[in-house]
One Martini backbone bead per residue (centre of mass of N, CA, C, O) as a GRO file, in nm:
protein
  309
    1MET     BB    1  -0.830  -1.239   1.960
    2ASP     BB    2  -0.643  -1.277   2.204
    3ALA     BB    3  -0.389  -1.362   2.046
    4THR     BB    4  -0.354  -1.097   1.893
    5ILE     BB    5  -0.327  -0.910   2.133
    6ASN     BB    6  -0.074  -1.051   2.252
    7ARG     BB    7   0.112  -1.012   2.009
    8ILE     BB    8   0.106  -0.704   2.004
    9ARG     BB    9   0.221  -0.658   2.284
   10THR     BB   10   0.488  -0.805   2.232
   11LYS     BB   11   0.585  -0.636   1.985
   12LEU     BB   12   0.592  -0.365   2.128
   13SER     BB   13   0.816  -0.463   2.338
   14GLU     BB   14   1.037  -0.527   2.091
   15LEU     BB   15   1.089  -0.252   2.029
   16PRO     BB   16   1.287  -0.012   1.981
   17ASP     BB   17   1.354   0.291   2.125
   18THR     BB   18   1.366   0.452   1.848
   19GLU     BB   19   1.047   0.428   1.795
   20LYS     BB   20   0.863   0.543   2.010
   21ALA     BB   21   0.633   0.326   2.128
   22VAL     BB   22   0.356   0.521   2.196
   23LEU     BB   23   0.057   0.487   2.368
   24GLY     BB   24  -0.228   0.557   2.465
   25PRO     BB   25  -0.463   0.512   2.667
   26VAL     BB   26  -0.714   0.340   2.729
   27LEU     BB   27  -1.042   0.290   2.680
   28THR     BB   28  -1.343   0.289   2.789
   29GLU     BB   29  -1.649   0.164   2.750
   30ALA     BB   30  -1.791   0.435   2.799
   31GLN     BB   31  -1.638   0.600   2.584
   32VAL     BB   32  -1.714   0.431   2.338
   33SER     BB   33  -2.023   0.437   2.375
   34ALA     BB   34  -2.053   0.745   2.358
   35PHE     BB   35  -1.959   0.770   2.069
   36GLU     BB   36  -2.165   0.580   1.940
   37ASP     BB   37  -2.423   0.726   2.038
   38SER     BB   38  -2.356   1.012   1.907
   39HIS     BB   39  -2.331   0.858   1.596
   40GLY     BB   40  -2.495   0.582   1.542
   41VAL     BB   41  -2.263   0.358   1.603
   42ARG     BB   42  -2.060   0.066   1.554
   43LEU     BB   43  -1.769  -0.044   1.613
   44PRO     BB   44  -1.542  -0.234   1.518
   45GLU     BB   45  -1.427  -0.488   1.708
   46GLU     BB   46  -1.117  -0.464   1.662
   47PHE     BB   47  -1.106  -0.165   1.740
   48ARG     BB   48  -1.225  -0.188   2.020
   49GLN     BB   49  -1.005  -0.376   2.134
   50PHE     BB   50  -0.773  -0.183   2.098
   51LEU     BB   51  -0.882   0.055   2.275
   52THR     BB   52  -0.945  -0.135   2.549
   53ARG     BB   53  -0.642  -0.316   2.543
   54ILE     BB   54  -0.398  -0.123   2.420
   55GLY     BB   55  -0.492   0.169   2.274
   56HIS     BB   56  -0.491   0.544   2.215
   57GLY     BB   57  -0.318   0.643   2.012
   58GLY     BB   58  -0.017   0.695   1.830
   59TYR     BB   59   0.154   0.445   1.740
   60GLY     BB   60   0.224   0.439   1.380
   61PRO     BB   61   0.173   0.514   1.085
   62THR     BB   62   0.359   0.766   1.009
   63TYR     BB   63   0.202   0.990   1.242
   64GLY     BB   64  -0.006   0.810   1.355
   65LEU     BB   65  -0.256   0.775   1.573
   66LEU     BB   66  -0.558   0.901   1.625
   67PRO     BB   67  -0.763   1.055   1.818
   68MET     BB   68  -1.092   1.077   1.876
   69GLU     BB   69  -1.118   1.397   1.816
   70ARG     BB   70  -1.002   1.317   1.494
   71TRP     BB   71  -1.197   1.115   1.337
   72VAL     BB   72  -1.392   1.356   1.280
   73GLY     BB   73  -1.484   1.579   0.970
   74ARG     BB   74  -1.497   1.436   0.707
   75GLY     BB   75  -1.823   1.512   0.597
   76GLY     BB   76  -1.928   1.475   0.878
   77ALA     BB   77  -2.066   1.334   1.155
   78GLN     BB   78  -2.359   1.263   1.031
   79ARG     BB   79  -2.218   1.036   0.812
   80LEU     BB   80  -2.160   0.756   0.959
   81THR     BB   81  -2.440   0.610   0.865
   82GLU     BB   82  -2.329   0.623   0.592
   83PRO     BB   83  -2.224   0.451   0.330
   84PHE     BB   84  -1.947   0.320   0.206
   85PRO     BB   85  -1.944   0.223  -0.135
   86ILE     BB   86  -1.696   0.056  -0.151
   87VAL     BB   87  -1.575  -0.249  -0.268
   88PRO     BB   88  -1.383  -0.491  -0.167
   89ASP     BB   89  -1.230  -0.694  -0.368
   90PRO     BB   90  -1.309  -0.718  -0.654
   91GLU     BB   91  -1.373  -0.842  -0.928
   92PRO     BB   92  -1.243  -0.868  -1.213
   93ASP     BB   93  -1.390  -0.604  -1.387
   94GLY     BB   94  -1.577  -0.516  -1.171
   95PRO     BB   95  -1.785  -0.360  -0.978
   96ASP     BB   96  -1.750  -0.107  -0.689
   97GLY     BB   97  -1.951   0.125  -0.612
   98ARG     BB   98  -1.816   0.412  -0.585
   99GLY     BB   99  -1.900   0.670  -0.677
  100ASP     BB  100  -1.909   0.988  -0.503
  101VAL     BB  101  -1.601   1.045  -0.289
  102THR     BB  102  -1.485   1.316  -0.335
  103GLY     BB  103  -1.396   1.474  -0.030
  104SER     BB  104  -1.616   1.248   0.069
  105PHE     BB  105  -1.644   0.998   0.354
  106PRO     BB  106  -1.864   0.804   0.432
  107GLY     BB  107  -1.843   0.576   0.699
  108THR     BB  108  -1.577   0.720   0.833
  109LEU     BB  109  -1.259   0.710   0.996
  110THR     BB  110  -0.986   0.891   1.095
  111VAL     BB  111  -0.663   0.736   1.184
  112VAL     BB  112  -0.464   0.867   0.956
  113HIS     BB  113  -0.225   1.114   0.888
  114ARG     BB  114  -0.009   1.151   0.586
  115GLY     BB  115  -0.035   1.416   0.458
  116CYS     BB  116  -0.180   1.661   0.347
  117SER     BB  117  -0.454   1.485   0.175
  118ASP     BB  118  -0.374   1.224   0.323
  119PHE     BB  119  -0.554   0.920   0.433
  120THR     BB  120  -0.665   0.693   0.686
  121ALA     BB  121  -0.950   0.478   0.692
  122LEU     BB  122  -1.237   0.360   0.873
  123VAL     BB  123  -1.488   0.139   0.824
  124VAL     BB  124  -1.833   0.150   0.968
  125THR     BB  125  -2.002   0.183   0.689
  126GLY     BB  126  -2.050  -0.085   0.483
  127PRO     BB  127  -1.893  -0.327   0.286
  128GLY     BB  128  -1.600  -0.236   0.439
  129ARG     BB  129  -1.628  -0.311   0.720
  130GLY     BB  130  -1.312  -0.282   0.904
  131ARG     BB  131  -1.158  -0.144   0.688
  132LEU     BB  132  -0.891  -0.002   0.520
  133VAL     BB  133  -0.861   0.330   0.363
  134GLU     BB  134  -0.735   0.514   0.098
  135CYS     BB  135  -0.714   0.878   0.087
  136ASN     BB  136  -0.815   1.187  -0.095
  137ALA     BB  137  -0.949   1.502  -0.055
  138GLU     BB  138  -0.877   1.602  -0.376
  139GLY     BB  139  -0.872   1.351  -0.588
  140PHE     BB  140  -0.584   1.230  -0.685
  141PHE     BB  141  -0.719   0.959  -0.582
  142ALA     BB  142  -0.866   0.671  -0.549
  143PRO     BB  143  -0.998   0.482  -0.338
  144TYR     BB  144  -0.825   0.226  -0.133
  145PHE     BB  145  -0.760  -0.082  -0.009
  146HIS     BB  146  -0.634  -0.257   0.214
  147ALA     BB  147  -0.542  -0.593   0.259
  148ASP     BB  148  -0.648  -0.594   0.526
  149PHE     BB  149  -0.931  -0.722   0.722
  150ASP     BB  150  -0.833  -0.552   0.982
  151PHE     BB  151  -0.707  -0.362   1.231
  152LEU     BB  152  -0.522  -0.572   1.371
  153SER     BB  153  -0.375  -0.676   1.113
  154TRP     BB  154  -0.269  -0.400   1.031
  155TYR     BB  155  -0.103  -0.339   1.291
  156GLU     BB  156   0.069  -0.596   1.291
  157ARG     BB  157   0.206  -0.543   1.023
  158TRP     BB  158   0.357  -0.295   1.110
  159LEU     BB  159   0.527  -0.438   1.324
  160ASP     BB  160   0.654  -0.649   1.134
  161PHE     BB  161   0.800  -0.450   0.947
  162VAL     BB  162   0.976  -0.321   1.161
  163LEU     BB  163   1.108  -0.584   1.281
  164ALA     BB  164   1.217  -0.692   0.991
  165GLY     BB  165   1.333  -0.444   0.813
  166HIS     BB  166   1.210  -0.282   0.612
  167ARG     BB  167   1.345  -0.062   0.373
  168ASN     BB  168   1.043   0.066   0.344
  169LEU     BB  169   0.737   0.248   0.469
  170HIS     BB  170   0.587   0.422   0.239
  171ARG     BB  171   0.423   0.148   0.113
  172PHE     BB  172   0.228   0.023   0.324
  173ALA     BB  173  -0.059   0.076   0.190
  174ASP     BB  174   0.030  -0.126  -0.070
  175GLN     BB  175   0.060  -0.369   0.117
  176MET     BB  176   0.143  -0.700   0.266
  177ALA     BB  177   0.124  -0.988   0.413
  178GLY     BB  178   0.408  -1.213   0.415
  179SER     BB  179   0.591  -1.425   0.276
  180GLU     BB  180   0.752  -1.488  -0.003
  181ALA     BB  181   0.587  -1.739  -0.076
  182GLU     BB  182   0.305  -1.611  -0.030
  183LEU     BB  183   0.340  -1.376  -0.231
  184VAL     BB  184   0.385  -1.546  -0.483
  185ALA     BB  185   0.112  -1.690  -0.475
  186THR     BB  186  -0.055  -1.434  -0.505
  187LEU     BB  187   0.068  -1.323  -0.771
  188LEU     BB  188   0.007  -1.603  -0.944
  189GLU     BB  189  -0.311  -1.691  -0.819
  190ASP     BB  190  -0.477  -1.457  -0.762
  191ARG     BB  191  -0.780  -1.312  -0.880
  192ARG     BB  192  -0.707  -1.046  -0.734
  193ALA     BB  193  -0.564  -0.755  -0.827
  194THR     BB  194  -0.529  -0.613  -0.551
  195ARG     BB  195  -0.348  -0.843  -0.429
  196ARG     BB  196  -0.129  -0.856  -0.642
  197ARG     BB  197  -0.037  -0.566  -0.604
  198ALA     BB  198   0.044  -0.588  -0.306
  199ALA     BB  199   0.256  -0.806  -0.344
  200ALA     BB  200   0.437  -0.657  -0.544
  201HIS     BB  201   0.510  -0.419  -0.353
  202THR     BB  202   0.645  -0.590  -0.120
  203PHE     BB  203   0.912  -0.675  -0.269
  204ALA     BB  204   1.059  -0.389  -0.248
  205THR     BB  205   1.112  -0.436   0.099
  206LEU     BB  206   1.249  -0.682   0.147
  207PRO     BB  207   1.513  -0.774   0.345
  208ASP     BB  208   1.552  -1.104   0.220
  209PRO     BB  209   1.577  -1.178  -0.075
  210SER     BB  210   1.588  -1.395  -0.312
  211ALA     BB  211   1.764  -1.493  -0.594
  212ASP     BB  212   1.482  -1.578  -0.750
  213LEU     BB  213   1.294  -1.327  -0.763
  214PRO     BB  214   1.340  -1.190  -1.041
  215ASP     BB  215   1.232  -1.432  -1.211
  216THR     BB  216   0.952  -1.436  -1.084
  217LEU     BB  217   0.872  -1.147  -1.169
  218LEU     BB  218   0.899  -1.193  -1.472
  219ARG     BB  219   0.681  -1.403  -1.496
  220ALA     BB  220   0.453  -1.222  -1.387
  221LEU     BB  221   0.476  -1.000  -1.598
  222ARG     BB  222   0.398  -1.190  -1.847
  223GLU     BB  223   0.106  -1.285  -1.707
  224GLU     BB  224  -0.009  -1.005  -1.650
  225PRO     BB  225  -0.313  -0.823  -1.727
  226HIS     BB  226  -0.254  -0.578  -1.530
  227SER     BB  227  -0.105  -0.273  -1.530
  228GLN     BB  228  -0.083  -0.208  -1.222
  229VAL     BB  229   0.069  -0.467  -1.156
  230ARG     BB  230   0.306  -0.430  -1.350
  231GLU     BB  231   0.410  -0.176  -1.221
  232ALA     BB  232   0.477  -0.305  -0.945
  233ILE     BB  233   0.675  -0.513  -1.054
  234LEU     BB  234   0.881  -0.318  -1.171
  235ARG     BB  235   0.955  -0.179  -0.903
  236SER     BB  236   1.059  -0.443  -0.772
  237LEU     BB  237   1.277  -0.507  -0.971
  238ALA     BB  238   1.445  -0.247  -0.925
  239ALA     BB  239   1.483  -0.315  -0.606
  240GLN     BB  240   1.696  -0.569  -0.674
  241GLY     BB  241   1.882  -0.443  -0.857
  242GLU     BB  242   2.066  -0.562  -1.106
  243PRO     BB  243   1.901  -0.830  -1.149
  244GLY     BB  244   1.636  -0.663  -1.203
  245ARG     BB  245   1.719  -0.444  -1.415
  246ASP     BB  246   1.801  -0.660  -1.639
  247LEU     BB  247   1.468  -0.725  -1.681
  248LEU     BB  248   1.318  -0.458  -1.787
  249GLY     BB  249   1.322  -0.496  -2.103
  250ALA     BB  250   1.059  -0.667  -2.127
  251ALA     BB  251   0.865  -0.399  -2.101
  252LEU     BB  252   0.912  -0.277  -2.398
  253ALA     BB  253   0.659  -0.478  -2.503
  254ASP     BB  254   0.438  -0.334  -2.388
  255PRO     BB  255   0.113  -0.214  -2.465
  256VAL     BB  256   0.176   0.009  -2.252
  257PRO     BB  257   0.329   0.308  -2.255
  258GLU     BB  258   0.377   0.360  -1.947
  259ILE     BB  259   0.541   0.101  -1.905
  260ARG     BB  260   0.772   0.162  -2.098
  261SER     BB  261   0.863   0.422  -1.961
  262LEU     BB  262   0.919   0.302  -1.682
  263ALA     BB  263   1.139   0.104  -1.766
  264ALA     BB  264   1.340   0.321  -1.853
  265VAL     BB  265   1.360   0.478  -1.583
  266LEU     BB  266   1.440   0.222  -1.398
  267MET     BB  267   1.734   0.190  -1.523
  268ILE     BB  268   1.821   0.399  -1.344
  269ILE     BB  269   2.101   0.526  -1.161
  270THR     BB  270   2.136   0.682  -0.853
  271GLY     BB  271   2.411   0.923  -0.773
  272GLN     BB  272   2.537   1.207  -0.670
  273GLY     BB  273   2.323   1.363  -0.862
  274LYS     BB  274   2.320   1.123  -1.076
  275TRP     BB  275   2.296   0.955  -1.382
  276HIS     BB  276   2.285   0.601  -1.457
  277LEU     BB  277   2.384   0.371  -1.735
  278ALA     BB  278   2.403   0.080  -1.848
  279PRO     BB  279   2.521  -0.041  -2.138
  280GLY     BB  280   2.293  -0.249  -2.191
  281HIS     BB  281   2.061  -0.043  -2.158
  282ARG     BB  282   2.142   0.154  -2.374
  283GLU     BB  283   2.122  -0.045  -2.605
  284ALA     BB  284   1.822  -0.127  -2.567
  285LEU     BB  285   1.703   0.159  -2.600
  286GLY     BB  286   1.818   0.220  -2.878
  287ARG     BB  287   1.672  -0.009  -3.027
  288HIS     BB  288   1.379   0.067  -2.944
  289LEU     BB  289   1.363   0.356  -3.062
  290VAL     BB  290   1.333   0.274  -3.363
  291ASP     BB  291   1.024   0.136  -3.306
  292GLU     BB  292   0.895   0.357  -3.154
  293THR     BB  293   0.559   0.525  -3.172
  294ASP     BB  294   0.548   0.673  -2.904
  295ASP     BB  295   0.611   0.988  -2.802
  296ALA     BB  296   0.636   0.957  -2.491
  297VAL     BB  297   0.837   0.724  -2.496
  298ARG     BB  298   1.054   0.858  -2.664
  299ASP     BB  299   1.103   1.087  -2.464
  300SER     BB  300   1.196   0.916  -2.225
  301ILE     BB  301   1.436   0.778  -2.364
  302GLU     BB  302   1.587   1.035  -2.454
  303ARG     BB  303   1.633   1.142  -2.167
  304VAL     BB  304   1.793   0.909  -2.059
  305LEU     BB  305   2.022   0.913  -2.276
  306ALA     BB  306   2.106   1.220  -2.227
  307HIS     BB  307   2.138   1.219  -1.886
  308ALA     BB  308   2.288   0.950  -1.875
  309ALA     BB  309   2.610   0.812  -1.812
   0.00000   0.00000   0.00000
């Protein structure tokens, strides 16, 4: 763990001044222990190490890391000892023990507020102890785990993404660490759909993707059994520019109507307040429209054809 702490300190020092990468002062062991004693829990060790050796609150994803006085509140302080029920990285199609956690998330600390009712929580009690989980207080989406295995690896990934110049950090919660080669291996070989989905989303913001990436994503799209992963692959294909958008037509044969609609919408190029559609894409959508039987997909395609120049 010492090596990870030292890497994080070095990476923080390498950030440009424009990042305003300021963390609050570290907490003392007495301060951390007092919090633990008052709530009847022991904080995950990686989080404890961050607080006592790196900093407390401040620079981090979205609006930054919350200070201790804002960790607890959702669901009530007395519920930190109750387990958060969701199991991270379940086997494909297996149970996740989700239970009813809408609007109330026992066994978690809120570490990042992402705006509106979205927040990132750290599990302190339950099968996902030590992991970060994305939540929505109003139940707009089901809680899901970040791919990182602990707080330190999660925070280091944030620093790596900033330093590498990822093209957009809004999808950080859905992404994962790794080189392009490592991400390709995860997408094509990992048994866990949650990790394949995270890898797929990460390709959308890679600073310097290889010329072969669109073809690799197309191969993954054709082999992927889970629709949520295919959706992430489609979005990353579209993010590769023209070489990727030219391959979106393959998804018009997808058995899931929502995927077919998404493929049509992602063919659009936006600019100067207008929609543009390449001639080849217009032709492909026109041909598909003849045979499309789902009304919602037909409506999506007709809207694209009608409004895109």
